[in-house]
Amino acid sequence: MLDDRKLAVLRAIVEDYVSTNEPVGSKALADRHALGVSPATVRNDMVSLEEEGYITQPHTSAGRVPTDKGYRLFVDRLSTVKPLSAAERRAIESFLGGAVDLDEIVGRTVRLLAQLTRQVAVVQYPSLTRSSVQHVELVPLGQQRVMMVLITDTGRVEQRVIDNLGAVSEDAVDSLRQMLNRALVGTWLTEVPNAVEDLPSQLPPDERAMAAAVLSVLLESLVERHDEKIVLGGTANLAAMDFSASLREVLEALEENVVLLRLLGEMSDPSMLTVRIGAENSHEGLRSTSIVSAGYGIGDQPLAKIGVVGPTRMDYPGTMGAVRAVARYLGQILAGQ
Amino acid sequence: MLDDRKLAVLRAIVEDYVSTNEPVGSKALADRHALGVSPATVRNDMVSLEEEGYITQPHTSAGRVPTDKGYRLFVDRLSTVKPLSAAERRAIESFLGGAVDLDEIVGRTVRLLAQLTRQVAVVQYPSLTRSSVQHVELVPLGQQRVMMVLITDTGRVEQRVIDNLGAVSEDAVDSLRQMLNRALVGTWLTEVPNAVEDLPSQLPPDERAMAAAVLSVLLESLVERHDEKIVLGGTANLAAMDFSASLREVLEALEENVVLLRLLGEMSDPSMLTVRIGAENSHEGLRSTSIVSAGYGIGDQPLAKIGVVGPTRMDYPGTMGAVRAVARYLGQILAGQ
DNA sequence: CCTGGCACTCCATGGTTCTAAGTGCTAATT
DNA sequence: AATTAGCACTTAGAACCATGGAGTGCCAGG
C-alpha cells in the first residue's frame, strides 16, 4: 500500500507545509525535493495518500495538507529528532546555569523552552512523591502552635502550621523533631506513611496527642500536593500561530492548570518523548494543537514532565529535539543542586 | 469652553462607544440619550469636543470615538465608580473565603478578578517590606550548613540555606536563634537592618563568624525579594478584545513580569484607585490598553497592588468598582489570617 | 509503471458600483 | 445668540464581477 516513494512524498509534504504554511502542490514538490519522478507521478501517489487519510485538500484544485494521521506517521516513522546546534546547547547551559533556587530554575526553564521552540512552554514542578526527605523541622510558635517544615532533596519546601494543640512543651517538640529526622531523613516520600506508622507508640503517653496531630498534617501535606504546580511561558507566541480553533479556546485550555496536568499525566512513557497530535488530545480546546512532552528526573528517577504546546503544523523534529535536550539539562541541574 | 451639555455629550459618547464598539454618530446619540437637543446641535458640540482633543473620527463621515484624553476626562469628572451588585459581592466572599494558604488566596483572587471584569487580572504578592517578622528559625543541616526560615505576619515564608560555615555547633545555632527572635519578632522588615546591627558584638567571638554569615543572608533575602512575585489570570479574555496594537505586543508585555511590576509601582497613591489610559502607560506594548489598579493592605498598611489590564475602550466604572471591591476583601482576608 | 498534455475547477485578487451612515454648512427659526 | 431643519458631500464597506493562476484528474502514449 505505502511504498517507500509514497512515504517520501508524505515526508516532503509535511516538511514543505510546515515551512511555508501553504497547501503544497505536486509541481512544487517535484521541484524542491529530489524525488526522481515527475509531478504527474507524485499526483498519483497523492491520491493514494489521500485515500488512506494521510493528507487532504482544503478544496478542489488546491494543494495537499497533512492530516493528524499524516503527522502521526511522519513523527513515528519519517523523521528523526533533530539535535540542537552547539550554539543552542551553550545557550541552555548559560541560561540555566545561573539559577539559584527551585523557583528560578523552573522559571528559567520555561522561558528557555519557549524561546527555543517559539511556542508555548509548560514546565511541571518536580513531584514531591518521587523525592526523599532531607530534613524535617518543627518550630514552636507561641504556646499553642507548631510550624512544620519539610525539605526534600529536590529543593522543595513545604510548610504548614499546626494549630490548637493545647500547651506544647519545648522538650516534647525537640524529641519529636529528633525522632522524625531519625526515622525519615533519606526515605522516599512515598515511604513516609509506613516509616511513621508506629512512631507515636514510642513516645510517652502525654506527648502522643501532639505527635499525632503533627503526623497527620505531615501526611496530609504529602497527599494533597498531588495537585502539582505548573508554569507557563511564551504565550505571546500564540499570537503568531493560526489554529483552526479559536485562539480563545486555546487560551482557556492553557489557563486551566488542571487540564494541562491531566494531559501531561496521560503522556505515556515518562522517560521518553511523547507527541500528542491534534484530536489525540482529549481536551476539546486543544484538538487543533499538538503537544510534545518529555519527562525529566534525577538519574532514572522520573520527577515530572515538561512540554510544548503548538499548532499541529509544527516543526516536530526541531521541537522534539529542544524538549528532549531541555529535559535532560533540567535533570542534570537538579541533580547538581 | 466645555459647558455642561458638552460634557454630557462626551459622557454619552463614551458610554455608547464602550457598549457598542462602534463610532457613535449624532443621531444615535440624540435618540438614545435624553439630551433635549437635536442631532444638529449635538454635531456642533462634537466639533468643539474634537477641537479640544477629547474625541476623534476614524475617517470623515464616520461617528466619533473617544481619545485617551476623552477617557481621562470621563474617568476624572464624568463617571462614578459603580458598586458591585449583591450577587457579585456574595460571589467574592464565597470564592475567597475557602482559601487556606497565601498561594491559594492569591490564585483565587486573580481568577475572581478576571471573571468579574472579563479582562486580564494582575495580582501582586504582598510585599515583604511592609510586613513584620513573626518568627525566625535556624535549622542545622549536617555539620556545615544552616537553613534559615523567615516567617512574616502576612503568611509569607522565605527560606535560604547558608553554606560553607565550617563546623557549627548546635549550641551556637540555638543561642543565635534565640537572640534573633528576641530582637526581631514584631519588627517591620524595613527595620530589621537596624535591629540587627549590633547583635554580633553581643556574642562570644567564636560564634561571630557564623552569625555574620547568617545575618548577611537574612538581610539579602529582604532586599533581593524586592523583585516581587506577580500572578496573571484571565488571559483568555484577551482573545475577545480588539487592540489597535497587535495582540502579540500585549501578550509580550504581560509576560514580562518586570514590566508589570514597574507599571504597578508607578501607580500613584497606593491606597486609592488609579487608572492609566492608553499612552499614559510608559510601556510601548501597552499603549493601547488601560490599566486599573488599586492597592491592598492590612488596615492602613499598604502591602501591594492588584490590577486589571484591558482595552482603552473599557467599562471604567464597572472595572473600577470590581478592582476596588476585590482589593478591600483581599485586605480583610489577609488580616483575618 | 511513468509521463506529458490538456481540460477543468476553484480560490484569490483587484476593480467597479452601490448604499448607508454620518458629516459640515447654510439658512431659517426661536 | 443659540438651536434646528434641510441638503449636498464624503467615505468605508458590502456586493458583484471578471480574470489569472495554481493545482487537479484523467487519458493516451512511451
XYZ file of C-alpha atoms (C1' of nucleotides) in Angstrom:
734
model
C 0.000 0.000 0.000
C 2.568 2.544 1.105
C 5.794 2.011 -0.719
C 8.913 3.970 0.026
C 8.245 6.658 -2.506
C 4.835 7.428 -1.144
C 6.356 7.806 2.280
C 8.958 10.116 0.818
C 6.178 12.161 -0.730
C 4.379 12.384 2.582
C 7.542 13.446 4.318
C 8.114 16.117 1.699
C 4.555 17.361 2.032
C 4.862 17.679 5.784
C 8.188 19.449 5.589
C 7.064 21.896 2.939
C 3.742 22.607 4.542
C 5.349 23.233 7.900
C 7.810 25.683 6.460
C 5.544 27.536 4.025
C 2.146 27.271 5.690
C 0.570 26.760 2.284
C -1.016 23.694 0.751
C 1.682 22.027 -1.291
C 1.143 21.000 -4.903
C 2.668 18.287 -6.992
C 4.826 20.560 -9.092
C 6.431 22.389 -6.196
C 7.124 19.033 -4.568
C 8.842 17.528 -7.584
C 10.918 20.675 -7.949
C 12.087 21.196 -4.405
C 12.706 17.603 -3.438
C 14.823 15.137 -5.355
C 12.107 12.556 -5.755
C 13.289 11.491 -9.197
C 9.834 11.378 -10.660
C 7.531 13.761 -12.454
C 4.722 15.812 -10.947
C 2.179 13.507 -12.549
C 3.568 10.538 -10.688
C 3.581 12.499 -7.496
C -0.072 13.280 -8.103
C -0.862 9.604 -8.380
C 0.860 8.951 -5.083
C -1.059 11.788 -3.567
C -4.413 10.228 -4.371
C -3.252 7.054 -2.602
C -2.146 9.038 0.411
C -5.401 10.895 0.416
C -7.433 7.691 0.180
C -5.538 6.378 3.181
C -6.312 9.543 5.096
C -2.799 10.916 5.499
C -3.394 14.116 3.589
C -6.342 16.187 2.488
C -7.054 19.152 0.296
C -8.770 22.244 1.650
C -10.751 22.432 -1.597
C -10.555 21.003 -5.082
C -7.707 22.477 -7.062
C -5.671 23.302 -4.022
C -2.520 21.567 -2.879
C -2.473 18.977 -0.108
C -2.204 19.398 3.623
C -1.257 16.694 6.126
C -3.978 15.339 8.401
C -3.432 14.430 12.043
C -2.898 10.890 10.856
C -0.303 12.125 8.390
C 1.614 13.979 11.082
C 1.417 10.904 13.252
C 3.026 8.749 10.596
C 5.616 11.444 9.989
C 6.554 11.574 13.641
C 6.583 7.821 14.104
C 8.412 6.703 11.007
C 9.569 9.532 8.784
C 11.518 11.866 10.976
C 14.367 11.803 13.395
C 14.674 14.043 16.393
C 16.899 16.944 15.462
C 19.752 17.501 17.881
C 20.339 21.066 18.965
C 23.060 23.166 17.467
C 26.152 23.838 19.505
C 25.048 27.426 19.966
C 21.695 26.364 21.296
C 23.283 23.951 23.685
C 25.563 26.638 25.004
C 22.570 28.906 25.416
C 20.840 26.304 27.558
C 23.824 25.855 29.806
C 24.453 29.508 30.389
C 20.778 30.235 30.803
C 20.003 27.502 33.304
C 23.368 27.645 34.985
C 22.830 30.861 36.886
C 19.685 29.759 38.693
C 19.755 29.529 42.459
C 16.544 28.152 43.877
C 13.896 25.855 42.502
C 11.521 28.631 41.525
C 14.182 30.268 39.475
C 15.238 27.043 37.803
C 11.682 26.341 36.770
C 11.102 29.928 35.668
C 14.186 29.985 33.517
C 13.455 26.602 32.051
C 10.040 27.620 30.868
C 11.328 30.800 29.266
C 14.170 28.937 27.654
C 11.923 26.282 26.189
C 9.520 28.879 24.874
C 12.331 30.739 23.216
C 13.917 27.685 21.647
C 10.699 26.384 20.184
C 8.885 29.680 19.646
C 5.837 28.061 21.130
C 4.091 27.818 24.451
C 6.166 26.010 27.041
C 4.887 24.119 30.061
C 7.028 23.052 32.992
C 5.734 20.979 35.841
C 7.350 21.320 39.242
C 9.228 18.239 40.406
C 6.861 15.813 42.019
C 7.100 15.532 45.746
C 6.246 11.893 45.723
C 9.379 10.932 43.852
C 11.798 12.722 46.082
C 13.081 11.958 49.524
C 13.173 13.708 52.858
C 16.189 15.872 53.523
C 15.066 17.382 56.762
C 12.006 17.885 58.931
C 11.858 20.889 61.166
C 9.389 21.699 63.920
C 9.186 25.250 65.177
C 7.110 26.201 68.211
C 5.178 29.383 67.513
C 3.877 30.785 70.735
C 2.331 28.359 73.205
C -0.248 26.571 71.140
C 1.121 26.331 67.657
C 3.858 24.487 65.864
C 5.130 25.042 62.386
C 6.291 22.047 60.408
C 8.769 22.483 57.571
C 9.533 19.616 55.244
C 12.565 19.912 52.977
C 13.116 17.495 50.130
C 16.223 16.635 48.188
C 14.759 18.282 45.106
C 14.853 21.601 46.845
C 11.173 21.840 47.518
C 9.944 23.145 50.839
C 6.515 22.516 52.306
C 5.456 24.269 55.421
C 2.317 24.016 57.495
C 1.164 25.462 60.748
C -0.477 23.119 63.226
C -2.981 24.852 65.423
C -4.925 24.228 68.609
C -2.539 21.833 70.202
C -3.107 22.853 73.775
C 0.065 23.623 75.673
C 3.186 22.334 73.969
C 6.472 21.987 75.755
C 9.720 22.772 74.010
C 11.089 19.461 75.133
C 8.307 17.481 73.585
C 8.804 19.308 70.311
C 12.522 18.668 70.461
C 12.208 14.986 70.991
C 9.594 14.665 68.284
C 11.827 16.548 65.882
C 14.734 14.264 66.591
C 12.592 11.204 66.257
C 11.158 12.336 62.964
C 14.514 13.109 61.460
C 15.992 9.839 62.622
C 13.101 7.984 61.066
C 12.597 9.929 57.873
C 15.744 11.539 56.524
C 16.630 9.808 53.287
C 13.382 7.920 52.828
C 11.192 8.362 49.780
C 8.178 10.453 50.395
C 6.064 7.532 49.269
C 7.520 5.532 52.113
C 6.887 8.153 54.754
C 3.467 6.797 55.779
C 4.975 3.390 56.540
C 8.021 4.799 58.259
C 5.876 6.922 60.505
C 3.272 4.394 61.475
C 4.485 3.193 64.845
C 6.292 6.302 65.982
C 3.642 7.591 68.425
C 3.708 4.396 70.401
C 7.388 5.015 71.187
C 6.587 8.293 72.897
C 5.458 8.907 76.454
C 1.639 9.000 76.536
C 1.320 12.709 77.229
C 3.170 13.624 74.058
C 1.231 11.348 71.774
C -1.594 13.758 71.059
C 0.708 16.399 69.692
C 2.710 13.860 67.743
C -0.442 12.510 66.159
C -1.537 15.988 65.131
C 1.831 16.772 63.587
C 1.983 13.458 61.785
C -1.455 13.821 60.331
C -0.568 17.238 58.938
C 2.675 15.846 57.608
C 0.929 13.025 55.802
C -1.716 15.367 54.524
C 0.876 17.669 53.030
C 2.268 14.719 51.098
C -1.018 13.564 49.698
C -2.541 16.938 48.989
C 0.352 18.189 46.961
C -0.504 15.693 44.350
C -2.126 18.621 42.651
C 1.193 19.802 41.424
C 2.233 23.175 40.235
C 2.767 24.144 36.660
C 4.304 27.153 34.963
C 3.551 28.509 31.513
C 5.726 30.608 29.260
C 5.805 32.014 25.778
C 2.091 32.560 25.471
C 2.955 35.550 23.306
C 3.962 33.059 20.658
C 0.327 32.081 20.383
C -0.352 35.297 18.545
C 1.728 34.163 15.601
C 0.036 30.780 15.380
C -3.022 30.037 13.333
C -5.355 27.491 14.804
C -8.401 26.172 13.139
C -9.989 26.544 16.570
C -10.350 29.968 18.076
C -7.492 31.487 19.976
C -9.774 31.931 22.912
C -10.408 28.215 23.261
C -6.714 27.512 23.354
C -6.020 30.236 25.884
C -8.800 28.961 28.068
C -7.463 25.450 27.987
C -3.975 26.644 28.818
C -5.232 28.628 31.750
C -6.778 25.566 33.299
C -3.784 24.073 35.005
C -5.838 21.030 35.803
C -6.298 20.344 32.127
C -2.614 20.629 31.408
C -1.724 18.423 34.314
C -4.098 15.760 33.132
C -2.723 15.923 29.620
C 0.856 15.714 30.794
C -0.152 12.847 33.021
C -1.604 10.977 30.080
C 1.706 11.137 28.293
C 2.716 7.543 28.215
C 6.308 6.716 28.951
C 7.676 9.210 31.451
C 11.275 8.683 30.383
C 10.621 9.223 26.692
C 9.442 11.863 24.305
C 5.718 11.795 23.725
C 3.811 13.567 20.989
C 0.086 14.129 21.003
C -1.275 15.361 17.715
C -4.494 17.297 17.249
C -7.561 15.259 18.060
C -5.425 12.802 20.000
C -5.579 15.333 22.797
C -8.502 14.535 24.987
C -9.320 18.178 25.625
C -11.732 19.958 23.311
C -9.970 23.298 23.160
C -6.684 21.688 22.216
C -7.821 19.464 19.395
C -6.143 21.763 16.889
C -2.846 21.784 18.749
C -0.071 19.304 19.257
C 1.749 18.702 22.500
C 5.316 17.483 22.692
C 6.410 16.437 26.132
C 9.173 14.657 27.948
C 9.786 13.547 31.471
C 12.720 14.770 33.466
C 14.266 13.477 36.606
C 17.384 12.811 38.575
C 19.196 9.773 37.294
C 16.461 7.387 36.284
C 14.038 8.623 38.922
C 11.336 10.446 36.945
C 10.183 13.579 38.730
C 7.784 15.378 36.421
C 7.224 16.485 32.852
C 7.899 19.411 30.605
C 6.260 20.104 27.299
C 5.447 22.412 24.463
C 2.061 23.296 23.005
C 1.811 24.476 19.427
C -0.224 24.156 16.264
C -0.407 20.719 14.676
C 1.511 22.326 11.857
C 4.746 22.431 13.807
C 8.369 21.544 13.255
C 8.246 18.201 15.050
C 11.892 17.180 14.730
C 13.115 20.537 15.993
C 10.589 20.818 18.790
C 11.238 17.278 19.935
C 14.957 17.940 19.976
C 14.547 21.038 22.072
C 12.175 19.421 24.548
C 14.402 16.410 24.990
C 17.519 18.490 25.434
C 15.947 20.837 27.951
C 14.513 17.916 29.913
C 17.947 16.352 30.155
C 19.693 19.503 31.229
C 16.988 20.191 33.761
C 17.594 16.778 35.291
C 21.304 17.441 35.465
C 20.841 20.811 37.096
C 18.509 19.375 39.703
C 20.919 16.552 40.413
C 23.704 19.059 40.926
C 21.773 21.102 43.438
C -15.230 76.181 26.706
C -16.797 72.998 27.967
C -20.277 73.682 29.246
C -22.386 71.073 30.933
C -24.066 69.873 27.805
C -20.817 69.237 26.034
C -19.675 67.174 28.990
C -22.943 65.271 28.844
C -22.342 64.620 25.177
C -18.861 63.337 25.894
C -20.163 61.084 28.612
C -22.810 59.729 26.262
C -20.242 59.122 23.555
C -18.010 57.178 25.911
C -20.862 55.097 27.250
C -22.249 54.273 23.849
C -18.917 53.551 22.298
C -17.937 51.270 25.125
C -21.110 49.261 24.859
C -21.442 49.082 21.077
C -17.839 49.211 19.919
C -18.873 51.398 17.017
C -18.180 55.054 16.330
C -21.199 56.910 17.586
C -22.997 59.465 15.472
C -25.047 62.497 16.357
C -28.398 60.983 15.527
C -27.952 57.834 17.587
C -26.797 59.996 20.481
C -29.785 62.309 20.418
C -32.061 59.297 20.224
C -30.645 57.121 22.952
C -29.825 59.794 25.491
C -32.217 62.407 26.775
C -30.057 65.349 25.820
C -33.053 67.523 24.932
C -31.485 68.864 21.778
C -31.432 67.916 18.138
C -28.735 65.984 16.339
C -27.563 69.162 14.661
C -26.805 70.754 17.998
C -25.022 67.643 19.120
C -22.923 67.901 15.999
C -21.925 71.427 16.875
C -20.830 70.287 20.326
C -18.928 67.470 18.761
C -16.752 69.778 16.718
C -15.873 71.629 19.920
C -15.002 68.399 21.651
C -12.952 67.338 18.697
C -11.095 70.640 18.554
C -10.219 70.182 22.228
C -8.946 66.683 21.517
C -11.448 64.666 23.509
C -12.867 62.761 20.578
C -11.832 61.921 17.073
C -13.270 60.344 13.986
C -11.663 57.319 12.377
C -12.386 58.868 8.985
C -14.549 61.625 7.585
C -18.185 60.668 7.630
C -17.834 58.272 10.485
C -19.085 58.732 14.025
C -16.837 59.864 16.853
C -14.641 57.831 19.134
C -13.162 58.994 22.447
C -9.454 59.705 22.585
C -7.260 58.843 25.539
C -7.793 62.392 26.695
C -11.538 61.904 26.418
C -11.463 58.763 28.530
C -9.315 60.586 31.037
C -11.867 63.342 31.436
C -14.627 60.755 31.640
C -12.873 58.897 34.413
C -11.913 62.027 36.318
C -15.106 64.004 36.149
C -17.941 62.260 34.358
C -18.287 58.889 35.997
C -18.676 57.393 39.417
C -17.288 54.073 40.478
C -20.016 51.501 40.180
C -20.528 49.462 43.336
C -20.859 45.739 42.898
C -24.215 44.015 42.930
C -25.166 41.998 45.961
C -24.721 38.815 43.954
C -21.226 39.805 42.947
C -20.334 40.633 46.494
C -21.545 37.265 47.677
C -19.529 35.633 44.936
C -16.389 37.344 46.184
C -16.905 36.230 49.725
C -17.637 32.642 48.948
C -14.849 32.480 46.415
C -12.126 33.959 48.569
C -13.404 32.515 51.788
C -12.324 28.936 51.202
C -8.658 29.708 50.638
C -6.122 28.312 53.049
C -2.608 29.470 52.317
C -1.233 32.572 50.690
C -0.707 30.957 47.315
C -4.296 29.906 47.188
C -5.583 33.291 48.256
C -3.621 34.971 45.514
C -4.591 32.363 42.957
C -8.260 32.694 43.715
C -8.116 36.450 43.770
C -6.670 36.645 40.312
C -9.250 34.292 38.870
C -12.044 36.130 40.611
C -10.935 39.496 39.349
C -10.576 38.191 35.818
C -14.045 36.755 35.939
C -15.668 39.857 37.371
C -14.121 42.209 34.853
C -13.786 39.827 31.901
C -10.320 41.167 31.429
C -6.776 40.283 32.346
C -6.186 40.403 36.078
C -2.883 41.003 37.835
C -2.248 40.328 41.499
C 0.990 41.170 43.208
C 2.084 39.122 46.193
C 2.092 41.029 49.472
C 5.304 42.935 49.819
C 7.757 41.619 52.325
C 8.981 45.039 53.204
C 5.679 46.155 54.625
C 5.165 43.210 56.902
C 6.776 42.256 60.135
C 8.698 39.311 61.466
C 6.660 36.585 63.062
C 9.421 34.082 63.575
C 12.954 33.317 62.528
C 14.085 29.728 62.528
C 17.552 28.329 62.119
C 17.948 24.653 61.274
C 21.320 22.947 61.231
C 21.647 20.748 58.157
C 24.514 18.384 58.625
C 27.737 19.814 60.025
C 28.418 22.731 57.727
C 25.108 24.127 56.678
C 22.283 26.005 58.293
C 18.875 26.715 56.876
C 17.220 29.995 57.745
C 13.458 30.319 57.600
C 11.825 33.711 57.923
C 8.101 33.813 58.556
C 6.165 37.057 58.217
C 2.810 38.057 59.575
C 1.406 38.109 56.057
C 1.960 34.400 55.779
C 4.945 34.565 53.553
C 7.869 32.264 54.142
C 11.387 32.839 52.898
C 13.984 30.175 53.296
C 17.668 30.130 52.472
C 20.456 27.728 53.004
C 23.735 29.099 54.291
C 26.705 27.098 53.175
C 30.373 26.686 53.960
C 30.231 27.761 57.537
C 32.893 25.494 58.828
C 31.850 23.440 61.826
C 28.719 24.750 63.506
C 27.720 23.733 66.971
C 24.096 23.163 67.858
C 24.511 25.399 70.841
C 25.744 28.325 68.822
C 22.814 27.948 66.474
C 20.433 27.782 69.403
C 21.675 30.909 71.026
C 21.692 32.789 67.745
C 18.140 31.681 67.071
C 17.001 32.914 70.443
C 18.796 36.171 70.050
C 17.322 36.767 66.621
C 13.805 36.097 67.738
C 14.151 38.276 70.796
C 15.431 41.098 68.652
C 13.255 40.751 65.601
C 9.819 39.290 66.325
C 7.287 42.010 65.714
C 9.584 44.472 63.973
C 8.900 45.716 60.459
C 11.073 44.128 57.877
C 12.294 47.574 56.949
C 13.619 47.947 60.463
C 15.407 44.622 60.528
C 18.749 46.021 59.307
C 18.822 48.494 62.212
C 17.633 45.978 64.766
C 20.306 43.543 63.736
C 23.259 45.855 63.550
C 24.940 45.350 66.893
C 23.901 41.789 67.552
C 27.199 40.122 66.612
C 29.087 42.146 69.176
C 26.955 40.602 71.907
C 28.102 37.127 71.015
C 31.231 35.309 72.108
C 33.948 35.889 69.492
C 33.982 32.341 68.143
C 30.337 32.499 67.171
C 30.521 35.816 65.397
C 31.607 34.431 62.027
C 28.564 32.238 61.718
C 26.268 34.969 62.984
C 27.616 37.375 60.421
C 27.060 34.877 57.631
C 23.504 34.209 58.727
C 22.734 37.877 59.107
C 24.080 38.765 55.702
C 21.882 36.124 54.114
C 18.943 37.355 56.141
C 19.418 40.924 55.008
C 19.985 39.805 51.456
C 16.724 37.911 51.439
C 14.949 41.104 52.450
C 16.492 43.263 49.802
C 16.522 40.807 46.963
C 12.883 39.996 47.247
C 12.131 43.452 46.150
C 11.605 41.794 42.827
C 8.243 40.635 43.949
C 6.079 37.967 42.546
C 3.080 38.548 40.363
C 0.283 36.330 39.093
C -1.761 36.732 35.928
C -5.206 35.447 35.148
C -7.881 35.689 32.514
C -5.530 35.981 29.586
C -8.159 34.103 27.594
C -10.218 37.278 27.751
C -7.605 38.912 25.557
C -8.954 36.970 22.618
C -12.225 38.874 22.738
C -10.542 42.266 22.915
C -9.566 44.350 19.941
C -6.468 46.403 20.353
C -5.149 48.828 17.863
C -1.782 47.299 18.686
C -1.137 43.688 17.878
C -2.180 41.009 20.297
C 1.364 39.772 20.316
C 2.720 43.017 21.685
C 0.274 42.939 24.534
C 0.979 39.320 25.376
C 4.680 40.013 25.347
C 4.301 42.922 27.699
C 2.153 40.881 30.047
C 4.676 38.093 30.110
C 7.394 40.413 31.284
C 6.678 40.488 34.975
C 9.238 43.187 35.370
C 7.220 45.469 33.138
C 4.035 44.869 35.074
C 5.763 45.412 38.365
C 7.153 48.700 37.190
C 3.768 49.826 35.930
C 2.028 48.873 39.143
C 4.758 50.625 41.024
C 4.165 53.812 39.085
C 0.560 53.862 40.172
C 0.418 56.880 42.320
C -1.485 56.657 45.553
C -1.220 53.134 46.907
C -4.415 53.407 48.918
C -6.550 54.624 46.042
C -7.791 53.531 42.689
C -5.512 54.502 39.858
C -6.302 54.453 36.167
C -3.728 54.612 33.424
C -5.174 55.170 30.000
C -3.537 54.225 26.722
C -0.424 56.223 26.029
C -0.219 57.197 29.690
C 1.312 53.780 30.189
C 5.035 54.052 29.856
C 5.380 50.710 28.139
C 5.221 50.544 24.360
C 3.251 47.355 24.021
C 0.551 48.598 26.357
C -0.115 51.975 24.846
C -3.421 50.731 23.503
C -4.529 49.308 26.831
C -5.732 50.792 30.058
C -4.734 49.610 33.487
C -6.956 49.980 36.527
C -5.219 49.233 39.781
C -5.657 49.541 43.492
C -3.503 48.920 46.495
C -4.466 46.471 49.180
C -3.206 46.018 52.647
C -3.982 45.207 56.226
C -5.594 48.129 57.980
C -3.899 51.151 56.504
C -0.606 49.376 55.944
C -0.343 49.073 52.152
C 1.104 45.741 51.114
C 0.941 45.539 47.335
C -1.274 46.166 44.335
C -3.803 44.419 42.195
C -4.998 45.498 38.810
C -6.745 44.818 35.571
C -5.466 45.267 32.033
C -7.916 45.805 29.210
C -8.524 47.817 26.074
C -8.825 51.571 26.473
C -12.384 51.020 25.356
C -13.405 49.514 28.668
C -16.212 49.902 31.154
C -14.332 52.102 33.577
C -16.973 52.499 36.285
C -17.613 48.766 36.443
C -13.977 47.770 36.305
C -13.023 50.297 38.936
C -15.778 49.026 41.197
C -14.622 45.449 40.859
C -10.970 46.245 41.433
C -11.715 48.333 44.493
C -14.019 45.727 45.996
C -11.620 42.871 45.445
C -8.737 44.885 46.883
C -10.749 45.559 50.033
C -11.826 41.971 50.522
C -8.308 40.792 49.923
C -7.087 43.058 52.691
C -9.732 41.730 55.037
C -8.913 38.121 54.278
C -5.218 38.710 54.871
C -5.962 40.486 58.127
C -8.035 37.530 59.256
C -5.294 35.021 58.575
C 4.503 1.942 -14.308
C 5.708 6.506 -15.545
C 4.998 10.878 -18.046
C 3.380 14.803 -20.983
C -0.591 17.046 -22.292
C -4.983 19.028 -21.572
C -9.431 20.412 -19.943
C -11.487 21.670 -15.746
C -12.165 23.664 -11.038
C -11.808 26.860 -7.723
C -9.693 30.472 -4.844
C -7.625 34.830 -4.512
C -7.135 39.261 -6.353
C -8.407 43.600 -7.953
C -11.601 46.727 -9.851
C -16.199 48.720 -10.055
C -20.540 50.048 -8.272
C -23.815 50.960 -4.750
C -25.549 52.007 -0.292
C -25.952 53.575 4.331
C -24.290 56.364 7.795
C -22.623 60.418 9.110
C -20.786 64.823 8.496
C -20.371 70.119 7.646
C -22.570 74.028 6.133
C -26.208 77.331 5.321
C -30.407 79.407 6.031
C -34.419 79.670 8.758
C -36.379 79.723 13.456
C -36.799 80.682 18.324
C -27.032 84.094 20.109
C -28.307 79.524 20.205
C -30.827 75.933 18.018
C -32.767 73.443 14.220
C -34.049 71.631 9.557
C -32.503 70.700 5.189
C -29.201 69.302 1.930
C -25.033 68.313 -0.578
C -20.891 65.795 0.191
C -17.649 62.156 1.812
C -16.320 57.613 2.770
C -15.939 52.753 4.354
C -17.707 48.589 3.480
C -20.603 45.251 1.083
C -21.804 43.191 -3.199
C -20.663 41.927 -7.537
C -17.894 40.641 -11.375
C -14.064 39.346 -14.222
C -9.586 37.473 -14.501
C -5.386 34.824 -13.685
C -3.019 31.205 -11.756
C -2.164 27.165 -9.290
C -3.443 22.731 -8.977
C -6.023 18.732 -10.065
C -7.790 14.390 -12.563
C -7.614 11.804 -16.459
C -6.082 9.938 -20.783
C -3.104 8.317 -24.194
C 1.488 7.254 -25.399
C 6.206 5.827 -24.062
